[in-house]
Amino acid sequence: MKMMIVGSGGREHALAWKISKSPLIDDMIFVPGNGGMREMGECIRADAEDPGAVADIAAAHGVDFTVVGPEAPLVAGIVDEFQSRGLKAFGPTRQAARVEGSKSFAKNLMEKYGIPTGSSRVFTSYDDAKEYVEHIDAPIVVKADGLAAGKGVIIAKTTDEALTALTGCMVDEMFGEAGCTVLVEEYMEGPEVSILSLTDGSANAHMVASQDHKRALDGDEGPNTGGMGAYSPVPLLDTGTESMIHRTVMDATVQALSGECIRYQGVLYGGLMLTDAGPRVLEFNVRFGDPETQVVLPRLTSDLLPALLATYDGTVKDLEMKWSSEYCVCVVMASGGYPGKYQTGIPITGLRAAASDPKVEVFHAGTRLEDGKVVTSGGRVLNVVALGPDIKEARGLAYQAVEMIKFDGMHYRTDIGHRAVAR
Ligand code: GLY
């Protein structure tokens, strides 16, 4: 089978790594891929957010099955484009991808079907939003309705901060059209967990839980990022609560969409907060999490590819995924300045030595090859991943590998998995 993977981050490298182990695979190509994926197959430069251009590549290269990594092409309708040309792709259609593409759509769905989430109000008028914000207590969460490259959720500690966020979204249009509609949501507290479920629109196969570290600095301080590390399993999530989330959130959401005549196929990502009042959905994503995928897939001992195909073929009810009980830790190595401005083109050394232990993988997230050498090309550069019998060993091994890698300005958190270690 010839596969194509769309995307260029650590998530896509981890998907490629796991899929490449399948006996069903003959060949893989990547659009556009990165410095790490280049060792596994051809990387083809194209605009991954242009459904027509990506479908042209799939057709021209005789691709049997395409896995779409990021949300933007899914929300833009890449799966619909593939379907209209008789090409096979993993992921939801544009209509189903609205659970990530429109936060108000997701919120209305959850409210209609009793899926636990924070209370919120949707506004399309700045004046109405301003008046509402002036009459409620801070902290206040302001969310741009559409896709905003991970920057559309603002947690305002004061009313003034909330008003600034509203002006940024609705008046200055800092997120373009994505911020013209906003949600003003209740502030909730508690640890977060991420659940990924493969689904064909009727049956679901839930993957093991993980936890992301979104803040840039140790101790969960500093600005929000795309994710500075992750680990799995999550000891603070007891099996009772996990099963409840599977039933009342993940299964319920796929059924709710079906109740709206929308068939959801692919992976559904539930980002939840474990509040004192019980789990609450913060967001849904329509793709694998990044960097959650990098700690979930190494724990999967069965073949990933038949599981992805089952979402397309409608055979998820017969699917049996097998998981290792080992812990997995991912440390993200980032460019100096990230999540703000950063330089690219900086040479990276130590990659081979870092990945020499069979329990360690180094996934590339923001790299490219330049004159045969791997250099930085993004904010999140590398994902160093290690497996171990417990959190301490997995973490120790990951950081041992991190210390072998060098590039100017690099930074990373030194406390990934701290909540699990504390337990
Ligand atoms: N780790 C958060 C996300 O994938 O959106």
Short mmCIF file of C-alpha atoms and ligand atoms in Angstrom, two decimals:
data_model
loop_
_atom_site.label_atom_id
_atom_site.label_comp_id
_atom_site.label_asym_id
_atom_site.label_seq_id
_atom_site.Cartn_x
_atom_site.Cartn_y
_atom_site.Cartn_z
CA MET A 1 0.00 0.00 0.00
CA LYS A 2 1.22 3.51 -0.81
CA MET A 3 0.52 6.08 1.89
CA MET A 4 0.65 9.83 1.92
CA ILE A 5 0.86 11.90 5.10
CA VAL A 6 -0.11 15.56 5.03
CA GLY A 7 1.69 17.86 7.48
CA SER A 8 5.17 18.71 8.70
CA GLY A 9 5.23 18.48 12.50
CA GLY A 10 6.18 16.02 15.24
CA ARG A 11 2.70 14.53 15.13
CA GLU A 12 3.10 13.66 11.46
CA HIS A 13 6.60 12.24 12.00
CA ALA A 14 5.23 10.06 14.83
CA LEU A 15 2.36 8.89 12.59
CA ALA A 16 4.84 8.10 9.80
CA TRP A 17 7.12 6.22 12.22
CA LYS A 18 4.28 4.06 13.53
CA ILE A 19 2.63 3.49 10.11
CA SER A 20 6.02 2.52 8.60
CA LYS A 21 6.09 -0.51 10.93
CA SER A 22 2.95 -1.92 9.29
CA PRO A 23 3.48 -4.97 7.04
CA LEU A 24 0.81 -3.44 4.76
CA ILE A 25 3.11 -0.55 3.79
CA ASP A 26 5.18 -0.50 0.60
CA ASP A 27 5.89 3.19 0.24
CA MET A 28 5.20 6.55 1.88
CA ILE A 29 5.28 10.14 0.64
CA PHE A 30 4.86 13.35 2.61
CA VAL A 31 3.31 16.74 1.84
CA PRO A 32 5.37 18.69 2.76
CA GLY A 33 7.12 16.58 5.47
CA ASN A 34 10.21 17.63 7.40
CA GLY A 35 13.91 16.83 7.89
CA GLY A 36 13.11 13.64 9.81
CA MET A 37 10.39 12.33 7.52
CA ARG A 38 12.71 12.77 4.53
CA GLU A 39 14.61 9.70 5.68
CA MET A 40 11.39 7.66 5.35
CA GLY A 41 10.15 8.75 1.93
CA GLU A 42 9.83 11.54 -0.62
CA CYS A 43 8.82 14.97 0.67
CA ILE A 44 6.79 16.98 -1.83
CA ARG A 45 6.54 20.74 -1.48
CA ALA A 46 2.95 21.99 -1.79
CA ASP A 47 0.46 24.06 0.12
CA ALA A 48 -0.97 21.46 2.53
CA GLU A 49 -3.99 23.73 3.08
CA ASP A 50 -5.00 23.60 -0.57
CA PRO A 51 -7.27 20.52 -0.91
CA GLY A 52 -7.09 20.52 -4.71
CA ALA A 53 -3.29 20.66 -4.82
CA VAL A 54 -2.93 17.82 -2.28
CA ALA A 55 -5.51 15.66 -4.10
CA ASP A 56 -3.60 16.25 -7.37
CA ILE A 57 -0.45 14.87 -5.72
CA ALA A 58 -2.30 11.81 -4.36
CA ALA A 59 -3.74 11.06 -7.80
CA ALA A 60 -0.44 11.66 -9.65
CA HIS A 61 1.51 9.38 -7.26
CA GLY A 62 -1.06 6.56 -7.11
CA VAL A 63 -1.56 6.97 -3.36
CA ASP A 64 -3.89 4.36 -1.82
CA PHE A 65 -4.60 6.10 1.48
CA THR A 66 -3.87 9.59 2.82
CA VAL A 67 -3.65 10.59 6.47
CA VAL A 68 -4.22 14.28 7.12
CA GLY A 69 -2.37 15.55 10.21
CA PRO A 70 -3.35 19.20 10.82
CA GLU A 71 -6.81 20.70 11.28
CA ALA A 72 -6.68 23.49 8.67
CA PRO A 73 -6.91 21.22 5.58
CA LEU A 74 -9.69 19.19 7.25
CA VAL A 75 -11.70 22.31 8.06
CA ALA A 76 -11.03 23.50 4.50
CA GLY A 77 -12.64 20.31 3.13
CA ILE A 78 -9.70 18.15 2.01
CA VAL A 79 -11.59 14.92 2.73
CA ASP A 80 -14.57 16.11 0.67
CA GLU A 81 -12.18 16.90 -2.20
CA PHE A 82 -10.64 13.41 -1.98
CA GLN A 83 -14.09 11.78 -1.82
CA SER A 84 -15.26 13.68 -4.89
CA ARG A 85 -12.31 12.25 -6.83
CA GLY A 86 -12.66 8.70 -5.52
CA LEU A 87 -9.51 9.01 -3.38
CA LYS A 88 -9.26 7.55 0.13
CA ALA A 89 -8.39 9.86 3.05
CA PHE A 90 -8.42 9.56 6.84
CA GLY A 91 -10.33 12.30 8.65
CA PRO A 92 -13.69 14.04 8.91
CA THR A 93 -15.47 15.94 6.14
CA ARG A 94 -15.70 19.73 6.27
CA GLN A 95 -19.14 19.54 7.87
CA ALA A 96 -17.97 17.14 10.61
CA ALA A 97 -14.74 19.14 11.12
CA ARG A 98 -16.88 22.03 12.38
CA VAL A 99 -16.54 20.60 15.90
CA GLU A 100 -13.08 22.17 15.76
CA GLY A 101 -13.62 24.76 13.03
CA SER A 102 -16.42 26.53 14.90
CA LYS A 103 -16.39 26.66 18.69
CA SER A 104 -19.98 27.93 18.72
CA PHE A 105 -21.07 24.92 16.64
CA ALA A 106 -19.35 22.58 19.12
CA LYS A 107 -20.80 24.41 22.11
CA ASN A 108 -24.35 24.34 20.72
CA LEU A 109 -24.00 20.63 19.99
CA MET A 110 -22.77 19.90 23.52
CA GLU A 111 -25.56 21.95 25.06
CA LYS A 112 -28.24 20.31 22.92
CA TYR A 113 -27.05 16.78 23.73
CA GLY A 114 -26.08 17.27 27.38
CA ILE A 115 -22.33 16.76 26.90
CA PRO A 116 -20.54 18.25 29.94
CA THR A 117 -18.82 21.56 29.19
CA GLY A 118 -18.44 25.04 30.68
CA SER A 119 -21.30 27.50 30.25
CA SER A 120 -20.79 30.20 27.65
CA ARG A 121 -22.45 32.88 25.52
CA VAL A 122 -21.83 33.44 21.83
CA PHE A 123 -21.52 37.00 20.45
CA THR A 124 -21.33 38.44 16.96
CA SER A 125 -21.70 42.04 18.17
CA TYR A 126 -18.79 43.70 19.97
CA ASP A 127 -21.13 46.02 21.91
CA ASP A 128 -23.19 43.09 23.23
CA ALA A 129 -20.06 41.13 24.17
CA LYS A 130 -18.59 44.20 25.93
CA GLU A 131 -21.73 44.77 27.95
CA TYR A 132 -21.86 41.13 29.00
CA VAL A 133 -18.19 41.05 30.01
CA GLU A 134 -18.62 44.23 32.07
CA HIS A 135 -21.34 42.53 34.10
CA ILE A 136 -19.67 39.22 34.96
CA ASP A 137 -16.80 38.41 37.31
CA ALA A 138 -13.22 37.75 36.15
CA PRO A 139 -11.40 35.53 35.34
CA ILE A 140 -13.15 35.26 31.99
CA VAL A 141 -12.33 33.05 29.01
CA VAL A 142 -12.63 34.65 25.57
CA LYS A 143 -12.49 32.30 22.58
CA ALA A 144 -12.36 33.16 18.89
CA ASP A 145 -14.96 31.02 17.12
CA GLY A 146 -12.81 29.82 14.24
CA LEU A 147 -9.29 28.43 13.75
CA ALA A 148 -6.63 30.76 15.11
CA ALA A 149 -3.46 28.62 15.01
CA GLY A 150 -3.76 27.73 18.71
CA LYS A 151 -3.85 31.40 19.79
CA GLY A 152 -7.60 31.97 19.87
CA VAL A 153 -8.24 31.19 23.55
CA ILE A 154 -7.53 34.05 25.94
CA ILE A 155 -7.78 33.54 29.69
CA ALA A 156 -8.38 37.05 31.03
CA LYS A 157 -7.59 37.50 34.70
CA THR A 158 -9.36 40.89 34.82
CA THR A 159 -12.31 42.56 33.10
CA ASP A 160 -9.86 44.92 31.35
CA GLU A 161 -7.92 41.98 29.91
CA ALA A 162 -11.19 40.45 28.69
CA LEU A 163 -12.17 43.74 27.02
CA THR A 164 -8.75 43.95 25.35
CA ALA A 165 -9.24 40.39 24.07
CA LEU A 166 -12.68 41.29 22.69
CA THR A 167 -11.26 44.36 20.93
CA GLY A 168 -8.42 42.28 19.50
CA CYS A 169 -10.81 39.65 18.14
CA MET A 170 -13.84 41.66 17.06
CA VAL A 171 -12.55 45.15 16.27
CA ASP A 172 -8.90 44.73 15.26
CA GLU A 173 -9.65 41.31 13.72
CA MET A 174 -6.29 39.88 14.82
CA PHE A 175 -7.55 36.39 13.90
CA GLY A 176 -9.33 37.59 10.76
CA GLU A 177 -12.82 36.22 10.29
CA ALA A 178 -12.14 33.51 12.89
CA GLY A 179 -12.52 36.11 15.67
CA CYS A 180 -15.58 38.00 14.41
CA THR A 181 -17.73 35.62 16.46
CA VAL A 182 -16.54 35.02 20.03
CA LEU A 183 -17.51 32.81 22.92
CA VAL A 184 -17.31 34.21 26.42
CA GLU A 185 -16.93 31.17 28.61
CA GLU A 186 -16.93 30.41 32.31
CA TYR A 187 -13.42 30.02 33.80
CA MET A 188 -12.77 26.50 35.15
CA GLU A 189 -9.93 25.05 37.13
CA GLY A 190 -8.35 21.62 37.28
CA PRO A 191 -5.85 19.39 35.49
CA GLU A 192 -6.37 18.75 31.79
CA VAL A 193 -6.41 15.42 29.94
CA SER A 194 -6.52 14.59 26.27
CA ILE A 195 -8.51 11.66 24.88
CA LEU A 196 -8.18 10.48 21.28
CA SER A 197 -10.88 8.22 19.85
CA LEU A 198 -10.88 6.60 16.43
CA THR A 199 -14.37 6.45 14.99
CA ASP A 200 -16.28 5.50 11.86
CA GLY A 201 -19.29 7.51 12.93
CA SER A 202 -21.00 4.69 14.76
CA ALA A 203 -18.43 2.72 16.81
CA ASN A 204 -15.48 4.24 18.69
CA ALA A 205 -12.06 2.85 19.67
CA HIS A 206 -10.65 4.95 22.48
CA MET A 207 -6.92 5.40 22.72
CA VAL A 208 -4.94 5.71 25.97
CA ALA A 209 -5.15 9.06 27.78
CA SER A 210 -2.35 11.61 27.82
CA GLN A 211 -1.56 15.01 29.30
CA ASP A 212 -0.04 17.97 27.48
CA HIS A 213 2.06 20.80 29.01
CA LYS A 214 0.91 23.97 27.28
CA ARG A 215 2.93 26.64 29.12
CA ALA A 216 6.45 27.53 27.97
CA LEU A 217 8.22 27.36 31.34
CA ASP A 218 8.70 24.95 34.23
CA GLY A 219 5.98 24.90 36.86
CA ASP A 220 3.35 25.66 34.18
CA GLU A 221 4.45 29.29 34.03
CA GLY A 222 4.97 31.63 31.09
CA PRO A 223 3.07 32.03 27.83
CA ASN A 224 0.91 29.40 26.16
CA THR A 225 2.54 27.34 23.42
CA GLY A 226 1.49 24.62 21.02
CA GLY A 227 2.65 22.14 23.71
CA MET A 228 6.05 21.76 25.39
CA GLY A 229 5.72 18.07 26.24
CA ALA A 230 3.34 15.30 27.13
CA TYR A 231 3.14 11.99 28.93
CA SER A 232 0.95 8.90 29.03
CA PRO A 233 -0.66 7.22 30.98
CA VAL A 234 -2.14 9.88 33.27
CA PRO A 235 -2.22 8.47 36.83
CA LEU A 236 -4.55 11.19 38.12
CA LEU A 237 -7.24 9.95 35.72
CA ASP A 238 -8.85 6.95 37.43
CA THR A 239 -10.36 4.23 35.26
CA GLY A 240 -13.92 5.09 36.38
CA THR A 241 -13.57 8.70 35.25
CA GLU A 242 -11.85 7.64 32.03
CA SER A 243 -14.73 5.27 31.15
CA MET A 244 -17.22 7.99 32.00
CA ILE A 245 -15.43 10.38 29.61
CA HIS A 246 -15.46 7.71 26.90
CA ARG A 247 -19.20 7.22 27.32
CA THR A 248 -20.55 10.68 28.15
CA VAL A 249 -18.18 12.74 25.99
CA MET A 250 -16.51 10.82 23.17
CA ASP A 251 -19.29 8.31 22.34
CA ALA A 252 -21.96 10.93 23.06
CA THR A 253 -20.39 13.47 20.69
CA VAL A 254 -20.16 11.04 17.78
CA GLN A 255 -23.81 10.07 18.42
CA ALA A 256 -24.81 13.73 18.75
CA LEU A 257 -23.27 14.47 15.34
CA SER A 258 -25.06 11.46 13.94
CA GLY A 259 -28.29 12.88 15.44
CA GLU A 260 -27.58 15.98 13.32
CA CYS A 261 -27.12 13.74 10.23
CA ILE A 262 -23.34 14.26 10.30
CA ARG A 263 -21.15 11.17 10.06
CA TYR A 264 -17.84 11.74 11.83
CA GLN A 265 -14.95 9.54 10.60
CA GLY A 266 -11.32 9.79 11.67
CA VAL A 267 -9.97 10.70 15.07
CA LEU A 268 -11.82 12.86 17.56
CA TYR A 269 -9.68 14.63 20.15
CA GLY A 270 -11.38 15.63 23.40
CA GLY A 271 -9.51 18.21 25.50
CA LEU A 272 -11.03 17.98 28.99
CA MET A 273 -10.60 19.64 32.33
CA LEU A 274 -11.09 17.53 35.46
CA THR A 275 -12.98 20.03 37.61
CA ASP A 276 -14.32 19.44 41.12
CA ALA A 277 -17.76 19.15 39.53
CA GLY A 278 -16.54 16.44 37.11
CA PRO A 279 -14.91 16.36 33.66
CA ARG A 280 -15.79 19.24 31.34
CA VAL A 281 -14.95 19.56 27.64
CA LEU A 282 -12.67 22.51 26.88
CA GLU A 283 -12.42 21.83 23.16
CA PHE A 284 -12.69 19.25 20.46
CA ASN A 285 -10.10 18.81 17.76
CA VAL A 286 -10.63 16.86 14.58
CA ARG A 287 -7.10 15.47 14.33
CA PHE A 288 -4.46 13.82 16.47
CA GLY A 289 -3.04 15.98 19.28
CA ASP A 290 0.45 17.39 19.08
CA PRO A 291 2.48 16.42 21.16
CA GLU A 292 -0.02 13.90 22.61
CA THR A 293 0.31 11.61 19.57
CA GLN A 294 4.04 11.34 20.23
CA VAL A 295 3.36 9.64 23.60
CA VAL A 296 0.24 7.66 22.64
CA LEU A 297 1.55 5.90 19.51
CA PRO A 298 4.73 4.48 21.11
CA ARG A 299 2.42 2.71 23.61
CA LEU A 300 0.37 1.10 20.82
CA THR A 301 1.72 -2.42 20.33
CA SER A 302 -0.70 -3.38 17.54
CA ASP A 303 -0.62 -2.11 13.94
CA LEU A 304 -1.93 1.47 13.56
CA LEU A 305 -2.70 1.31 9.86
CA PRO A 306 -5.65 -1.16 10.02
CA ALA A 307 -7.10 1.02 12.79
CA LEU A 308 -6.94 4.13 10.58
CA LEU A 309 -8.40 2.19 7.65
CA ALA A 310 -11.25 0.92 9.88
CA THR A 311 -12.48 4.50 10.38
CA TYR A 312 -12.79 4.81 6.60
CA ASP A 313 -14.20 1.32 6.00
CA GLY A 314 -16.75 1.50 8.82
CA THR A 315 -15.30 -1.48 10.72
CA VAL A 316 -14.25 0.14 14.00
CA LYS A 317 -16.59 -2.14 15.97
CA ASP A 318 -14.31 -5.10 15.07
CA LEU A 319 -11.14 -3.23 15.92
CA GLU A 320 -8.88 -4.36 18.73
CA MET A 321 -6.02 -2.07 19.63
CA LYS A 322 -3.35 -3.35 22.03
CA TRP A 323 -1.49 -1.11 24.45
CA SER A 324 1.70 -1.40 26.45
CA SER A 325 1.51 -0.60 30.17
CA GLU A 326 4.79 1.35 29.87
CA TYR A 327 5.00 5.09 30.48
CA CYS A 328 5.91 7.39 27.65
CA VAL A 329 7.32 10.92 28.01
CA CYS A 330 7.87 13.51 25.28
CA VAL A 331 10.08 16.57 25.78
CA VAL A 332 9.71 19.31 23.18
CA MET A 333 12.94 21.13 22.27
CA ALA A 334 12.09 24.61 21.01
CA SER A 335 13.85 27.46 19.22
CA GLY A 336 15.15 30.40 21.29
CA GLY A 337 12.34 32.94 21.57
CA TYR A 338 9.49 30.48 20.94
CA PRO A 339 6.48 30.99 21.33
CA GLY A 340 7.49 34.51 20.25
CA LYS A 341 9.83 35.33 17.35
CA TYR A 342 12.70 32.93 16.63
CA GLN A 343 15.42 32.34 14.05
CA THR A 344 15.54 29.35 11.73
CA GLY A 345 18.32 27.61 9.80
CA ILE A 346 20.32 26.80 12.95
CA PRO A 347 22.33 23.53 12.71
CA ILE A 348 21.37 20.70 15.08
CA THR A 349 23.88 18.17 16.40
CA GLY A 350 23.66 14.98 18.46
CA LEU A 351 20.54 13.53 16.82
CA ARG A 352 21.98 10.09 16.11
CA ALA A 353 23.49 9.64 19.57
CA ALA A 354 20.24 10.76 21.21
CA ALA A 355 18.19 8.16 19.33
CA SER A 356 20.67 5.28 19.85
CA ASP A 357 18.76 3.78 22.80
CA PRO A 358 15.97 1.49 21.47
CA LYS A 359 13.59 3.00 24.05
CA VAL A 360 14.13 6.51 22.63
CA GLU A 361 12.73 8.13 19.48
CA VAL A 362 13.50 11.62 18.24
CA PHE A 363 10.62 12.98 16.17
CA HIS A 364 11.29 16.06 14.07
CA ALA A 365 8.78 18.88 14.44
CA GLY A 366 10.40 21.95 12.88
CA THR A 367 13.45 20.84 10.89
CA ARG A 368 14.62 20.75 7.31
CA LEU A 369 17.66 19.41 5.48
CA GLU A 370 20.12 22.02 4.21
CA ASP A 371 23.19 20.79 2.32
CA GLY A 372 22.63 17.36 3.87
CA LYS A 373 22.53 18.77 7.42
CA VAL A 374 19.52 19.01 9.70
CA VAL A 375 18.69 22.61 10.66
CA THR A 376 15.84 24.25 12.55
CA SER A 377 12.82 25.44 10.59
CA GLY A 378 10.14 26.09 13.22
CA GLY A 379 9.34 27.03 16.80
CA ARG A 380 8.94 23.52 18.12
CA VAL A 381 11.97 21.78 16.65
CA LEU A 382 12.27 18.26 18.08
CA ASN A 383 10.21 15.87 20.20
CA VAL A 384 12.39 13.56 22.29
CA VAL A 385 10.32 10.57 23.35
CA ALA A 386 11.19 7.71 25.72
CA LEU A 387 9.40 4.65 27.07
CA GLY A 388 10.02 3.20 30.52
CA PRO A 389 8.42 0.92 33.11
CA ASP A 390 7.46 3.94 35.22
CA ILE A 391 7.29 7.70 34.83
CA LYS A 392 10.68 8.29 36.46
CA GLU A 393 12.57 5.95 34.13
CA ALA A 394 10.79 7.18 31.02
CA ARG A 395 11.45 10.78 31.99
CA GLY A 396 15.08 10.10 32.96
CA LEU A 397 15.73 8.43 29.61
CA ALA A 398 14.05 11.25 27.67
CA TYR A 399 16.12 13.94 29.41
CA GLN A 400 19.33 11.90 28.99
CA ALA A 401 18.67 11.95 25.23
CA VAL A 402 17.72 15.66 25.28
CA GLU A 403 21.11 16.49 26.78
CA MET A 404 22.91 14.93 23.79
CA ILE A 405 21.21 17.32 21.33
CA LYS A 406 22.46 20.86 20.75
CA PHE A 407 21.36 23.86 18.71
CA ASP A 408 21.94 27.53 19.45
CA GLY A 409 19.19 29.12 21.54
CA MET A 410 17.36 25.84 22.24
CA HIS A 411 15.07 25.66 25.25
CA TYR A 412 12.88 23.01 26.84
CA ARG A 413 11.00 22.37 30.04
CA THR A 414 12.77 20.26 32.63
CA ASP A 415 9.63 19.11 34.46
CA ILE A 416 7.54 17.21 31.91
CA GLY A 417 5.35 14.70 33.74
CA HIS A 418 5.74 16.48 37.09
CA ARG A 419 2.16 15.74 38.16
CA ALA A 420 2.64 12.03 37.58
CA VAL A 421 6.00 12.06 39.38
CA ALA A 422 4.43 13.88 42.35
CA ARG A 423 1.90 11.07 42.70
N1 GLY B 1 -1.75 19.58 22.26
C1 GLY B 1 -2.84 20.38 21.91
C2 GLY B 1 -3.33 20.20 20.54
O1 GLY B 1 -2.93 19.31 19.82
O2 GLY B 1 -4.15 21.00 20.12
#
